[in-house]
Structure formats: structure tokens, C-alpha cells
PDB file of C-alpha atoms and ligand atoms in Angstrom:
ATOM      1  CA  ASN J   1     -23.448  -0.872 -33.721  1.00  0.00           C
ATOM      2  CA  HIS J   2     -23.955   2.577 -32.544  1.00  0.00           C
ATOM      3  CA  CYS J   3     -22.522   6.096 -33.142  1.00  0.00           C
ATOM      4  CA  GLU J   4     -20.024   8.765 -30.636  1.00  0.00           C
ATOM      5  CA  PHE J   5     -19.257  11.998 -31.259  1.00  0.00           C
ATOM      6  CA  TYR J   6     -15.494  12.803 -30.609  1.00  0.00           C
ATOM      7  CA  ASP J   7     -14.806  15.644 -28.207  1.00  0.00           C
ATOM      8  CA  LYS J   8     -11.341  17.076 -27.657  1.00  0.00           C
ATOM      9  CA  LYS J   9     -12.531  16.689 -24.050  1.00  0.00           C
ATOM     10  CA  ILE J  10     -12.649  12.945 -24.284  1.00  0.00           C
ATOM     11  CA  ALA J  11      -8.779  12.590 -25.388  1.00  0.00           C
ATOM     12  CA  GLN J  12      -8.092  14.835 -22.618  1.00  0.00           C
ATOM     13  CA  LYS J  13      -9.498  13.453 -19.707  1.00  0.00           C
ATOM     14  CA  ARG J  14      -7.979   9.837 -21.566  1.00  0.00           C
ATOM     15  CA  HIS J  15      -4.266  12.218 -21.275  1.00  0.00           C
ATOM     16  CA  GLU J  16      -4.688  12.445 -17.498  1.00  0.00           C
ATOM     17  CA  GLU J  17      -6.292   9.309 -16.539  1.00  0.00           C
ATOM     18  CA  LYS J  18      -2.993   8.034 -18.361  1.00  0.00           C
ATOM     19  CA  GLU J  19      -0.761  10.583 -16.360  1.00  0.00           C
ATOM     20  CA  LEU J  20      -1.842   9.499 -12.899  1.00  0.00           C
ATOM     21  CA  MET J  21      -1.548   5.940 -13.750  1.00  0.00           C
ATOM     22  CA  LYS J  22       1.977   6.808 -14.662  1.00  0.00           C
ATOM     23  CA  LEU J  23       2.479   8.670 -11.087  1.00  0.00           C
ATOM     24  CA  PHE J  24       0.665   5.500  -9.376  1.00  0.00           C
ATOM     25  CA  GLU J  25       3.664   3.078  -9.722  1.00  0.00           C
ATOM     26  CA  ALA J  26       6.489   5.607  -8.654  1.00  0.00           C
ATOM     27  CA  SER J  27       3.812   6.910  -5.932  1.00  0.00           C
ATOM     28  CA  LEU J  28       3.115   3.429  -4.382  1.00  0.00           C
ATOM     29  CA  LYS J  29       7.364   2.943  -3.860  1.00  0.00           C
ATOM     30  CA  ASN J  30       7.604   6.240  -2.848  1.00  0.00           C
ATOM     31  CA  LYS J  31       5.020   5.777   0.220  1.00  0.00           C
ATOM     32  CA  ASP J  32       2.964   8.722  -1.188  1.00  0.00           C
ATOM     33  CA  PHE J  33      -0.271   7.323  -0.245  1.00  0.00           C
ATOM     34  CA  GLN J  34      -1.282   8.027   3.337  1.00  0.00           C
ATOM     35  CA  VAL J  35      -3.095   6.758   6.105  1.00  0.00           C
ATOM     36  CA  TYR J  36      -6.110   9.153   7.722  1.00  0.00           C
ATOM     37  CA  LEU J  37      -8.221   7.594  10.378  1.00  0.00           C
ATOM     38  CA  GLN J  38     -11.810   8.636  10.918  1.00  0.00           C
ATOM     39  CA  PRO J  39     -12.774   7.800  14.602  1.00  0.00           C
ATOM     40  CA  LYS J  40     -15.599   5.538  14.581  1.00  0.00           C
ATOM     41  CA  VAL J  41     -17.121   6.503  18.470  1.00  0.00           C
ATOM     42  CA  PRO J  42     -18.895   4.220  20.486  1.00  0.00           C
ATOM     43  CA  THR J  43     -22.468   4.872  22.000  1.00  0.00           C
ATOM     44  CA  ASP J  44     -22.015   2.885  24.947  1.00  0.00           C
ATOM     45  CA  ASN J  45     -19.404   3.684  26.907  1.00  0.00           C
ATOM     46  CA  LYS J  46     -17.742   0.846  27.544  1.00  0.00           C
ATOM     47  CA  GLU J  47     -16.850  -0.294  24.351  1.00  0.00           C
ATOM     48  CA  VAL J  48     -12.865   0.908  22.679  1.00  0.00           C
ATOM     49  CA  LEU J  49     -13.048   3.923  20.218  1.00  0.00           C
ATOM     50  CA  GLN J  50     -12.043   2.139  16.527  1.00  0.00           C
ATOM     51  CA  ALA J  51     -11.313   3.791  13.515  1.00  0.00           C
ATOM     52  CA  GLU J  52     -11.890   3.455   9.519  1.00  0.00           C
ATOM     53  CA  ALA J  53      -8.852   3.915   7.309  1.00  0.00           C
ATOM     54  CA  LEU J  54      -9.376   5.878   4.859  1.00  0.00           C
ATOM     55  CA  VAL J  55      -6.713   6.858   1.633  1.00  0.00           C
ATOM     56  CA  ARG J  56      -4.626  10.119   1.307  1.00  0.00           C
ATOM     57  CA  TRP J  57      -2.394  10.550  -1.822  1.00  0.00           C
ATOM     58  CA  VAL J  58      -0.005  13.085  -1.276  1.00  0.00           C
ATOM     59  CA  HIS J  59       2.013  13.829  -4.129  1.00  0.00           C
ATOM     60  CA  PRO J  60       5.286  15.764  -4.041  1.00  0.00           C
ATOM     61  CA  GLU J  61       4.009  17.954  -6.974  1.00  0.00           C
ATOM     62  CA  LYS J  62       0.269  17.468  -7.665  1.00  0.00           C
ATOM     63  CA  GLY J  63      -0.203  17.792  -3.815  1.00  0.00           C
ATOM     64  CA  MET J  64      -3.316  16.125  -2.048  1.00  0.00           C
ATOM     65  CA  ILE J  65      -5.619  14.023  -4.140  1.00  0.00           C
ATOM     66  CA  TYR J  66      -9.114  12.462  -2.663  1.00  0.00           C
ATOM     67  CA  PRO J  67      -9.866   8.397  -3.150  1.00  0.00           C
ATOM     68  CA  ASP J  68     -12.614   9.988  -5.491  1.00  0.00           C
ATOM     69  CA  LYS J  69     -10.245  10.709  -7.974  1.00  0.00           C
ATOM     70  CA  PHE J  70      -8.385   7.745  -8.114  1.00  0.00           C
ATOM     71  CA  ILE J  71      -9.804   4.906  -6.613  1.00  0.00           C
ATOM     72  CA  PRO J  72     -12.401   4.647  -9.863  1.00  0.00           C
ATOM     73  CA  LEU J  73      -9.267   4.644 -11.504  1.00  0.00           C
ATOM     74  CA  LEU J  74      -7.685   2.297 -10.350  1.00  0.00           C
ATOM     75  CA  GLU J  75     -10.705   0.172 -10.562  1.00  0.00           C
ATOM     76  CA  LYS J  76     -10.847   0.705 -14.309  1.00  0.00           C
ATOM     77  CA  TYR J  77      -7.129  -0.375 -14.706  1.00  0.00           C
ATOM     78  CA  ASP J  78      -7.097  -3.099 -12.183  1.00  0.00           C
ATOM     79  CA  ARG J  79      -4.801  -1.890  -9.846  1.00  0.00           C
ATOM     80  CA  ILE J  80      -6.975  -0.969  -6.686  1.00  0.00           C
ATOM     81  CA  GLY J  81      -5.827  -4.437  -5.255  1.00  0.00           C
ATOM     82  CA  GLU J  82      -2.371  -3.105  -4.873  1.00  0.00           C
ATOM     83  CA  LEU J  83      -3.429  -0.490  -3.413  1.00  0.00           C
ATOM     84  CA  ASP J  84      -5.710  -2.165  -1.022  1.00  0.00           C
ATOM     85  CA  LEU J  85      -2.949  -4.417  -0.232  1.00  0.00           C
ATOM     86  CA  TYR J  86      -0.523  -1.303   0.660  1.00  0.00           C
ATOM     87  CA  MET J  87      -3.267   0.323   2.961  1.00  0.00           C
ATOM     88  CA  PHE J  88      -3.987  -3.181   4.708  1.00  0.00           C
ATOM     89  CA  GLU J  89      -0.482  -3.307   5.353  1.00  0.00           C
ATOM     90  CA  ALA J  90       0.225   0.049   6.597  1.00  0.00           C
ATOM     91  CA  VAL J  91      -2.637  -0.515   8.819  1.00  0.00           C
ATOM     92  CA  CYS J  92      -1.197  -3.460  10.451  1.00  0.00           C
ATOM     93  CA  GLN J  93       1.764  -1.313  11.093  1.00  0.00           C
ATOM     94  CA  ILE J  94      -0.642   1.101  13.332  1.00  0.00           C
ATOM     95  CA  ALA J  95      -2.106  -1.829  14.777  1.00  0.00           C
ATOM     96  CA  GLU J  96       1.146  -2.961  15.993  1.00  0.00           C
ATOM     97  CA  ARG J  97       2.267  -0.036  17.446  1.00  0.00           C
ATOM     98  CA  TRP J  98      -1.230   0.373  19.343  1.00  0.00           C
ATOM     99  CA  LEU J  99      -0.607  -2.935  20.431  1.00  0.00           C
ATOM    100  CA  LYS J 100       2.485  -2.478  22.039  1.00  0.00           C
ATOM    101  CA  GLU J 101       1.272   1.044  23.227  1.00  0.00           C
ATOM    102  CA  GLY J 102      -1.439  -1.618  25.472  1.00  0.00           C
ATOM    103  CA  ARG J 103      -4.409  -0.463  23.283  1.00  0.00           C
ATOM    104  CA  VAL J 104      -6.076  -3.390  23.348  1.00  0.00           C
ATOM    105  CA  GLY J 105      -9.284  -3.684  21.445  1.00  0.00           C
ATOM    106  CA  ALA J 106      -8.731  -0.742  19.338  1.00  0.00           C
ATOM    107  CA  GLY J 107      -9.395  -2.129  16.022  1.00  0.00           C
ATOM    108  CA  ILE J 108      -9.108  -0.176  12.103  1.00  0.00           C
ATOM    109  CA  SER J 109     -11.237  -0.867   9.238  1.00  0.00           C
ATOM    110  CA  VAL J 110      -9.659  -1.031   5.744  1.00  0.00           C
ATOM    111  CA  ASN J 111     -11.702  -1.107   2.572  1.00  0.00           C
ATOM    112  CA  LEU J 112     -11.448  -3.947  -0.021  1.00  0.00           C
ATOM    113  CA  SER J 113     -12.330  -3.270  -3.405  1.00  0.00           C
ATOM    114  CA  ARG J 114     -15.144  -5.747  -5.803  1.00  0.00           C
ATOM    115  CA  LYS J 115     -12.555  -6.218  -8.541  1.00  0.00           C
ATOM    116  CA  PRO J 116      -9.591  -8.201  -7.427  1.00  0.00           C
ATOM    117  CA  LEU J 117     -12.181 -10.211  -5.201  1.00  0.00           C
ATOM    118  CA  LEU J 118     -13.733 -10.909  -8.199  1.00  0.00           C
ATOM    119  CA  ARG J 119     -10.740 -11.885  -9.901  1.00  0.00           C
ATOM    120  CA  GLU J 120      -8.680 -13.805  -7.242  1.00  0.00           C
ATOM    121  CA  GLY J 121     -11.761 -15.543  -5.192  1.00  0.00           C
ATOM    122  CA  LYS J 122     -10.690 -16.693  -1.796  1.00  0.00           C
ATOM    123  CA  GLU J 123      -6.879 -17.131  -2.906  1.00  0.00           C
ATOM    124  CA  ILE J 124      -7.004 -13.421  -2.198  1.00  0.00           C
ATOM    125  CA  CYS J 125      -7.381 -14.409   1.692  1.00  0.00           C
ATOM    126  CA  GLU J 126      -3.320 -15.618   1.624  1.00  0.00           C
ATOM    127  CA  LYS J 127      -2.383 -12.006   0.866  1.00  0.00           C
ATOM    128  CA  TYR J 128      -3.771 -10.566   3.628  1.00  0.00           C
ATOM    129  CA  LYS J 129      -2.885 -13.577   6.006  1.00  0.00           C
ATOM    130  CA  ARG J 130       0.901 -13.105   5.062  1.00  0.00           C
ATOM    131  CA  ILE J 131       0.358  -9.301   5.871  1.00  0.00           C
ATOM    132  CA  LYS J 132      -1.501  -9.747   9.337  1.00  0.00           C
ATOM    133  CA  ASP J 133       1.179 -12.377  10.978  1.00  0.00           C
ATOM    134  CA  LYS J 134       4.226 -10.251   9.733  1.00  0.00           C
ATOM    135  CA  TYR J 135       2.757  -8.318  12.437  1.00  0.00           C
ATOM    136  CA  ASN J 136       1.353 -10.340  14.515  1.00  0.00           C
ATOM    137  CA  ILE J 137      -2.192  -9.247  14.566  1.00  0.00           C
ATOM    138  CA  PRO J 138      -4.554 -11.225  16.752  1.00  0.00           C
ATOM    139  CA  ASP J 139      -7.686 -12.391  15.572  1.00  0.00           C
ATOM    140  CA  GLY J 140     -10.627 -10.067  15.416  1.00  0.00           C
ATOM    141  CA  LEU J 141      -9.005  -6.957  15.598  1.00  0.00           C
ATOM    142  CA  ILE J 142      -9.211  -5.810  12.163  1.00  0.00           C
ATOM    143  CA  LYS J 143     -11.852  -5.557   9.636  1.00  0.00           C
ATOM    144  CA  LEU J 144     -12.631  -5.069   5.948  1.00  0.00           C
ATOM    145  CA  GLU J 145     -15.041  -3.492   4.643  1.00  0.00           C
ATOM    146  CA  LEU J 146     -16.681  -4.541   1.729  1.00  0.00           C
ATOM    147  CA  THR J 147     -19.911  -2.642  -0.597  1.00  0.00           C
ATOM    148  CA  GLU J 148     -22.886  -5.086  -1.017  1.00  0.00           C
ATOM    149  CA  SER J 149     -22.272  -4.930  -4.992  1.00  0.00           C
ATOM    150  CA  ALA J 150     -19.066  -7.009  -4.276  1.00  0.00           C
ATOM    151  CA  LEU J 151     -21.093 -10.087  -3.164  1.00  0.00           C
ATOM    152  CA  PHE J 152     -23.900  -9.098  -5.541  1.00  0.00           C
ATOM    153  CA  ASP J 153     -21.730  -9.400  -8.603  1.00  0.00           C
ATOM    154  CA  PHE J 154     -20.558 -12.761  -8.261  1.00  0.00           C
ATOM    155  CA  SER J 155     -22.969 -15.539  -9.651  1.00  0.00           C
ATOM    156  CA  ASP J 156     -23.212 -18.214  -6.883  1.00  0.00           C
ATOM    157  CA  ILE J 157     -23.838 -17.857  -2.917  1.00  0.00           C
ATOM    158  CA  GLN J 158     -21.757 -20.488  -2.865  1.00  0.00           C
ATOM    159  CA  THR J 159     -18.896 -18.552  -3.582  1.00  0.00           C
ATOM    160  CA  VAL J 160     -19.355 -15.411  -1.933  1.00  0.00           C
ATOM    161  CA  GLN J 161     -19.780 -17.393   1.294  1.00  0.00           C
ATOM    162  CA  GLU J 162     -16.508 -19.337   0.556  1.00  0.00           C
ATOM    163  CA  ILE J 163     -14.588 -16.078   0.158  1.00  0.00           C
ATOM    164  CA  LEU J 164     -16.341 -14.774   3.456  1.00  0.00           C
ATOM    165  CA  ASP J 165     -14.955 -17.982   5.411  1.00  0.00           C
ATOM    166  CA  GLY J 166     -11.811 -18.039   4.045  1.00  0.00           C
ATOM    167  CA  PHE J 167     -11.334 -13.806   5.558  1.00  0.00           C
ATOM    168  CA  HIS J 168     -12.913 -15.319   9.051  1.00  0.00           C
ATOM    169  CA  ASP J 169     -10.554 -18.534   8.909  1.00  0.00           C
ATOM    170  CA  ILE J 170      -7.788 -15.845   9.189  1.00  0.00           C
ATOM    171  CA  GLY J 171      -8.789 -13.713  11.468  1.00  0.00           C
ATOM    172  CA  LEU J 172     -10.405 -10.952   9.511  1.00  0.00           C
ATOM    173  CA  LYS J 173     -13.616  -9.735  10.381  1.00  0.00           C
ATOM    174  CA  LEU J 174     -16.128  -8.102   7.413  1.00  0.00           C
ATOM    175  CA  ALA J 175     -18.626  -4.919   7.619  1.00  0.00           C
ATOM    176  CA  LEU J 176     -20.661  -4.557   4.590  1.00  0.00           C
ATOM    177  CA  ASP J 177     -20.275  -0.902   3.464  1.00  0.00           C
ATOM    178  CA  ASP J 178     -22.827   1.241   1.963  1.00  0.00           C
ATOM    179  CA  PHE J 179     -25.214  -0.455   3.073  1.00  0.00           C
ATOM    180  CA  GLY J 180     -29.175   1.784   1.911  1.00  0.00           C
ATOM    181  CA  PHE J 181     -27.477   3.019  -0.661  1.00  0.00           C
ATOM    182  CA  ALA J 182     -28.220   0.722  -3.518  1.00  0.00           C
ATOM    183  CA  TYR J 183     -30.015  -2.425  -3.010  1.00  0.00           C
ATOM    184  CA  SER J 184     -29.769  -2.818   0.660  1.00  0.00           C
ATOM    185  CA  SER J 185     -31.059  -5.994   0.658  1.00  0.00           C
ATOM    186  CA  LEU J 186     -31.987  -7.208   4.296  1.00  0.00           C
ATOM    187  CA  ALA J 187     -31.906 -10.636   2.795  1.00  0.00           C
ATOM    188  CA  LEU J 188     -28.466 -10.209   2.404  1.00  0.00           C
ATOM    189  CA  LEU J 189     -28.009 -10.122   6.508  1.00  0.00           C
ATOM    190  CA  GLY J 190     -29.427 -13.584   6.111  1.00  0.00           C
ATOM    191  CA  GLU J 191     -27.666 -14.913   3.401  1.00  0.00           C
ATOM    192  CA  PHE J 192     -23.926 -13.643   4.733  1.00  0.00           C
ATOM    193  CA  ASP J 193     -22.036 -14.406   7.496  1.00  0.00           C
ATOM    194  CA  ILE J 194     -21.059 -10.580   7.830  1.00  0.00           C
ATOM    195  CA  ASP J 195     -19.911  -9.313  11.624  1.00  0.00           C
ATOM    196  CA  VAL J 196     -20.620  -5.175  11.276  1.00  0.00           C
ATOM    197  CA  LEU J 197     -23.014  -3.599   8.977  1.00  0.00           C
ATOM    198  CA  LYS J 198     -22.390   0.381   8.032  1.00  0.00           C
ATOM    199  CA  LEU J 199     -25.962   2.118   7.703  1.00  0.00           C
ATOM    200  CA  ASP J 200     -24.818   4.430   4.887  1.00  0.00           C
ATOM    201  CA  ARG J 201     -24.783   8.684   5.021  1.00  0.00           C
ATOM    202  CA  ALA J 202     -27.838   8.264   2.329  1.00  0.00           C
ATOM    203  CA  PHE J 203     -30.109   7.302   5.443  1.00  0.00           C
ATOM    204  CA  PHE J 204     -29.708  10.800   6.992  1.00  0.00           C
ATOM    205  CA  ILE J 205     -29.076  13.000   4.426  1.00  0.00           C
ATOM    206  CA  ASN J 206     -33.112  12.983   3.301  1.00  0.00           C
ATOM    207  CA  ASP J 207     -34.063  12.098   6.611  1.00  0.00           C
ATOM    208  CA  ASN J 208     -38.224  12.110   7.407  1.00  0.00           C
ATOM    209  CA  GLU J 209     -40.264  10.712  10.168  1.00  0.00           C
ATOM    210  CA  ARG J 210     -40.066   7.701   9.003  1.00  0.00           C
ATOM    211  CA  THR J 211     -36.851   7.189   8.668  1.00  0.00           C
ATOM    212  CA  PRO J 212     -35.932   6.422  12.620  1.00  0.00           C
ATOM    213  CA  LYS J 213     -38.731   3.616  12.408  1.00  0.00           C
ATOM    214  CA  ILE J 214     -36.862   1.756   9.357  1.00  0.00           C
ATOM    215  CA  VAL J 215     -33.450   2.354  10.822  1.00  0.00           C
ATOM    216  CA  GLU J 216     -35.065   0.870  14.301  1.00  0.00           C
ATOM    217  CA  SER J 217     -35.643  -2.408  12.628  1.00  0.00           C
ATOM    218  CA  ILE J 218     -32.741  -2.359  10.478  1.00  0.00           C
ATOM    219  CA  ILE J 219     -30.248  -2.074  13.538  1.00  0.00           C
ATOM    220  CA  LYS J 220     -33.021  -4.828  15.772  1.00  0.00           C
ATOM    221  CA  LEU J 221     -32.595  -7.128  13.080  1.00  0.00           C
ATOM    222  CA  ALA J 222     -28.791  -6.620  12.616  1.00  0.00           C
ATOM    223  CA  HIS J 223     -28.324  -7.504  16.058  1.00  0.00           C
ATOM    224  CA  GLU J 224     -30.612 -10.447  16.309  1.00  0.00           C
ATOM    225  CA  LEU J 225     -28.462 -12.179  13.636  1.00  0.00           C
ATOM    226  CA  GLY J 226     -25.387 -10.472  15.676  1.00  0.00           C
ATOM    227  CA  ILE J 227     -24.102  -7.852  13.883  1.00  0.00           C
ATOM    228  CA  CYS J 228     -22.742  -4.971  15.129  1.00  0.00           C
ATOM    229  CA  VAL J 229     -24.024  -1.076  13.778  1.00  0.00           C
ATOM    230  CA  VAL J 230     -22.262   1.494  12.563  1.00  0.00           C
ATOM    231  CA  ALA J 231     -23.498   4.628  11.193  1.00  0.00           C
ATOM    232  CA  GLU J 232     -21.507   6.828   8.863  1.00  0.00           C
ATOM    233  CA  GLY J 233     -21.667  10.303   7.535  1.00  0.00           C
ATOM    234  CA  ILE J 234     -23.340  11.377  10.679  1.00  0.00           C
ATOM    235  CA  GLU J 235     -23.246  15.341  11.002  1.00  0.00           C
ATOM    236  CA  VAL J 236     -25.285  16.988  13.297  1.00  0.00           C
ATOM    237  CA  GLU J 237     -26.561  16.226  17.152  1.00  0.00           C
ATOM    238  CA  HIS J 238     -30.067  15.588  17.101  1.00  0.00           C
ATOM    239  CA  GLN J 239     -28.744  12.187  14.493  1.00  0.00           C
ATOM    240  CA  VAL J 240     -26.370  11.177  17.209  1.00  0.00           C
ATOM    241  CA  GLU J 241     -28.886  11.290  19.928  1.00  0.00           C
ATOM    242  CA  THR J 242     -31.791   9.852  17.992  1.00  0.00           C
ATOM    243  CA  LEU J 243     -29.219   6.795  16.824  1.00  0.00           C
ATOM    244  CA  THR J 244     -28.157   6.533  20.555  1.00  0.00           C
ATOM    245  CA  GLU J 245     -31.802   5.954  21.592  1.00  0.00           C
ATOM    246  CA  LEU J 246     -32.028   3.423  18.661  1.00  0.00           C
ATOM    247  CA  ASN J 247     -29.171   1.441  20.075  1.00  0.00           C
ATOM    248  CA  CYS J 248     -26.880   2.158  17.089  1.00  0.00           C
ATOM    249  CA  ASP J 249     -23.332   0.726  18.331  1.00  0.00           C
ATOM    250  CA  PHE J 250     -21.008   2.905  16.550  1.00  0.00           C
ATOM    251  CA  ILE J 251     -21.027   6.835  14.899  1.00  0.00           C
ATOM    252  CA  GLN J 252     -18.628   7.874  12.280  1.00  0.00           C
ATOM    253  CA  GLY J 253     -19.377  11.097  10.796  1.00  0.00           C
ATOM    254  CA  TYR J 254     -17.989  14.718  10.370  1.00  0.00           C
ATOM    255  CA  TYR J 255     -19.957  15.617  14.181  1.00  0.00           C
ATOM    256  CA  TYR J 256     -16.852  13.771  16.124  1.00  0.00           C
ATOM    257  CA  SER J 257     -14.369  14.127  13.001  1.00  0.00           C
ATOM    258  CA  LYS J 258     -13.174  13.975   9.608  1.00  0.00           C
ATOM    259  CA  PRO J 259     -10.584  11.337   8.373  1.00  0.00           C
ATOM    260  CA  LEU J 260      -7.304  12.773   9.979  1.00  0.00           C
ATOM    261  CA  PRO J 261      -3.196  12.363   9.268  1.00  0.00           C
ATOM    262  CA  VAL J 262      -2.596   9.469  12.103  1.00  0.00           C
ATOM    263  CA  ALA J 263      -0.682  11.496  14.618  1.00  0.00           C
ATOM    264  CA  GLU J 264      -3.761  13.881  15.051  1.00  0.00           C
ATOM    265  CA  PHE J 265      -6.503  11.027  15.129  1.00  0.00           C
ATOM    266  CA  GLU J 266      -3.724  10.090  18.237  1.00  0.00           C
ATOM    267  CA  ALA J 267      -4.406  13.864  19.485  1.00  0.00           C
ATOM    268  CA  TRP J 268      -8.122  13.838  19.112  1.00  0.00           C
ATOM    269  CA  ARG J 269      -8.044  10.207  20.592  1.00  0.00           C
ATOM    270  CA  GLU J 270      -6.305  11.232  23.602  1.00  0.00           C
ATOM    271  CA  SER J 271      -8.478  14.563  24.260  1.00  0.00           C
ATOM    272  CA  TYR J 272     -11.960  12.037  23.720  1.00  0.00           C
ATOM    273  CA  GLU J 273     -10.452   9.462  26.193  1.00  0.00           C
ATOM    274  CA  LYS J 274      -9.582  13.205  28.751  1.00  0.00           C
ATOM    275  CA  GLN J 275     -13.464  14.043  28.443  1.00  0.00           C
ATOM    276  CA  ARG J 276     -15.275  10.477  28.746  1.00  0.00           C
ATOM    277  CA  ALA J 277     -13.081   9.675  31.696  1.00  0.00           C
TER     278      ALA J 277
HETATM  279  P1  C2E C   1     -16.806   5.078   2.223  1.00  0.00           P
HETATM  280  O1  C2E C   1     -15.774   3.743   2.164  1.00  0.00           O
HETATM  281  O2  C2E C   1     -17.747   5.170   2.305  1.00  0.00           O
HETATM  282  O3  C2E C   1     -16.188   6.114   3.192  1.00  0.00           O
HETATM  283  C1  C2E C   1     -16.800   7.195   3.540  1.00  0.00           C
HETATM  284  C2  C2E C   1     -16.451   8.106   3.000  1.00  0.00           C
HETATM  285  O4  C2E C   1     -17.488   9.825   3.525  1.00  0.00           O
HETATM  286  C3  C2E C   1     -15.030   9.342   2.847  1.00  0.00           C
HETATM  287  O5  C2E C   1     -14.619   9.570   2.217  1.00  0.00           O
HETATM  288  C4  C2E C   1     -15.279  10.444   4.532  1.00  0.00           C
HETATM  289  O6  C2E C   1     -14.329  11.393   4.355  1.00  0.00           O
HETATM  290  C5  C2E C   1     -16.694  10.396   4.156  1.00  0.00           C
HETATM  291  N1  C2E C   1     -17.279  11.365   5.098  1.00  0.00           N
HETATM  292  C6  C2E C   1     -17.022  10.570   6.850  1.00  0.00           C
HETATM  293  N2  C2E C   1     -18.005  11.052   7.384  1.00  0.00           N
HETATM  294  C7  C2E C   1     -18.557  12.032   6.710  1.00  0.00           C
HETATM  295  C8  C2E C   1     -19.667  12.920   7.227  1.00  0.00           C
HETATM  296  O7  C2E C   1     -19.938  13.231   8.331  1.00  0.00           O
HETATM  297  N3  C2E C   1     -20.090  14.138   6.143  1.00  0.00           N
HETATM  298  C9  C2E C   1     -19.490  13.757   4.446  1.00  0.00           C
HETATM  299  N4  C2E C   1     -20.204  14.483   4.091  1.00  0.00           N
HETATM  300  N5  C2E C   1     -19.246  12.738   4.270  1.00  0.00           N
HETATM  301  C10 C2E C   1     -17.982  11.831   5.168  1.00  0.00           C
HETATM  302  P2  C2E C   1     -13.542   9.709   1.039  1.00  0.00           P
HETATM  303  O8  C2E C   1     -12.501   9.519   2.416  1.00  0.00           O
HETATM  304  O9  C2E C   1     -12.878  10.469   0.373  1.00  0.00           O
HETATM  305  O10 C2E C   1     -13.557   8.106   0.925  1.00  0.00           O
HETATM  306  C11 C2E C   1     -14.534   7.803  -0.405  1.00  0.00           C
HETATM  307  C12 C2E C   1     -14.324   6.423  -0.598  1.00  0.00           C
HETATM  308  O11 C2E C   1     -13.180   6.008  -1.628  1.00  0.00           O
HETATM  309  C13 C2E C   1     -14.524   5.748   0.478  1.00  0.00           C
HETATM  310  O12 C2E C   1     -15.986   5.553   0.502  1.00  0.00           O
HETATM  311  C14 C2E C   1     -13.977   4.328  -0.125  1.00  0.00           C
HETATM  312  O13 C2E C   1     -15.186   3.646  -1.098  1.00  0.00           O
HETATM  313  C15 C2E C   1     -13.462   4.657  -1.348  1.00  0.00           C
HETATM  314  N6  C2E C   1     -12.115   4.520  -0.614  1.00  0.00           N
HETATM  315  C16 C2E C   1     -11.420   5.637   0.432  1.00  0.00           C
HETATM  316  N7  C2E C   1      -9.878   4.716   1.049  1.00  0.00           N
HETATM  317  C17 C2E C   1     -10.231   3.752   0.168  1.00  0.00           C
HETATM  318  C18 C2E C   1      -9.063   2.495   0.217  1.00  0.00           C
HETATM  319  O14 C2E C   1      -7.659   2.349   1.019  1.00  0.00           O
HETATM  320  N8  C2E C   1      -9.342   1.181  -0.612  1.00  0.00           N
HETATM  321  C19 C2E C   1     -10.548   1.416  -1.338  1.00  0.00           C
HETATM  322  N9  C2E C   1     -10.682   0.476  -2.176  1.00  0.00           N
HETATM  323  N10 C2E C   1     -11.438   2.240  -1.503  1.00  0.00           N
HETATM  324  C20 C2E C   1     -11.297   3.471  -0.837  1.00  0.00           C
HETATM  325 CA1   CA C   2     -15.688   2.076   3.944  1.00  0.00          CA
HETATM  326 CA1   CA C   3     -19.570   3.821   3.507  1.00  0.00          CA
END
């Protein structure tokens, strides 16, 4: 019971979306989707460097396509679950290789969309377990990043907890992504069993004199609950200094490095390790 005006742009956008979705199928088979890794740098020298895997679509004709362009589309057409599993497998392959090279504890986190989670519920864990077992990934090494909206969309807390338990049972850790961007309910921390809290970039963009106080109390609360804290989108040195003072565990952001192709990440890590030694 509403009226909309037709605009050529709508048809054009639709057409572009459909074209991209057609390319998706072939690109998944051709492995045009690549893992880029962004360092998560520990503020404490004893911790091991971690990484977040971010997808890049490197199409043979269209060139590099960034997630903003296709993730919402894959969500809309309900194909994101396939890409998430593809990325998870790619990450397991990298982790397996690192382990063979003797790198213990160098964990990688990978994003998990809310749509397949909502549709499949805890059944989804089986698929992740099969891949994890295929590459002999030890428990606790790989984390899945979920946004709070993924958890809020469920009608009851018990279902969410069952899913989180399901992932824990198969040895995957869980990170709450983009905390501070939307609702950021502190109650969520007490309610759900998560391992890592990722403070969103939004905290640090318009920071004022009160921001450190808020961040400090979130970090304190998280630590009391045994949750590790990662700050993301950190671009400048004074933020690194403040976050280190506030006992934030890991820092991720352009200040250290943008997401890099795997070989470049490994080269970056080598110089980071030399510097730290
Ligand atoms: P996200 O998970 O919050 O990832 C962080 C995004 O912030 C990345 O953008 C990263 O490049 C960017 N970033 C990191 N440090 C900085 C910084 O210091 N400053 C600024 N301005 N930006 C920074 P990217 O790679 O374009 O990814 C965008 C979003 O796309 C991700 O946000 C995530 O929600 C989604 N995404 C990426 N890869 C995957 C994937 O494999 N699966 C799913 N489901 N979603 C993905
Ligand atoms: Ca993420
Ligand atoms: Ca994030």
C-alpha cells in the first residue's frame, strides 16, 4: 500500500547485481576469491601476532572488487554462507601450513555472516567441523567473528547460546565484531559466552576526552569476564599509546598495516618479528 516511482537507475542496478551474481558462481570455482590478512598486534610482548582474514574478489576481467560491493549482495541473494565456508577452508589451509613451519599459536580469525547462522542454526557447526578436521586444526586456534546483530536477530537467548556452544564444542573461538557500532549492549557480554571483543573503529573516530574512560571500563569489564579485547581501525600513534595504557590486548588497523595478500603479510611479519627481537 505504497507508491514508488520507477527510475532507470533501479533497473540498471538490478542488472549489475544480477551480472555480479552470475560471476560469483564461476569465481568461487576458479578461486578468484583471495584471503588478505591484517595483523592484530599484541600490546604485550609475550603474546603471538594474530591476523584477521578479509576477502578480496580478484576477478580476471573486472579486477579487484572490495567486500562492500559484493558482501551485501551475497547476503541479499543468500549465497554468503558459501563464501564464508570457502574463506574458512582457505584460512585452515594457511593455519595448517604455519603449524608445519613451527608457528604455534599464530591464530587467524574469519568472518561469519548472520544470514546462514539464522537459517541453519547450530547445524552449521557440522560444516565447520568437517573442514577443521580435514586440516587437523588444533582447538582454539581459529576464531569466528560475529556481529552483535547476528545474535540479536534470534528470538531467544537460548538458541544463540546453543549455537555459540556448538562452535566451542568443535574447538572454534568466538569474537564479537563491531562492538560499539550499533547497540553495543554491555549486557550482551554477560549473557553470551564469547572469547574476544572487537571494539569498533567508531569509538576512535570521533573520540573526545570521555572516550578513554568508556573504553577503559569496557576493557576492565571484558577482562573480568575473561574476554580478550581487540581494538580495530587504529590509525594513529596516540591511539596505540592510550590503548596500551588501558590494557587493550590487541591492536588492528592501518597504523600497523592494511590487509595484505598472504605472502606480503608473511614478509610484514618477518620484519615485525625482527624489530621485536
Ligand atoms: P570488518 O570485519 O569490520 O573488517 C574490518 C574492515 O576495516 C576491513 O575492511 C579493513 O580493511 C578495514 N580496516 C582495517 N583497519 C582499518 C583502519 O585503520 N582504518 C580504516 N578506515 N579501515 C580499516 P574490508 O576488508 O573492506 O571489509 C569490510 C567488511 O566486509 C568487513 O568488516 C566484514 O564485515 C566484511 N567481510 C570481509 N571479508 C569477509 C568474509 O570473508 N566474510 C564475510 N561474511 N564478511 C566479510
Ligand atoms: Ca571482522
Ligand atoms: Ca569489525
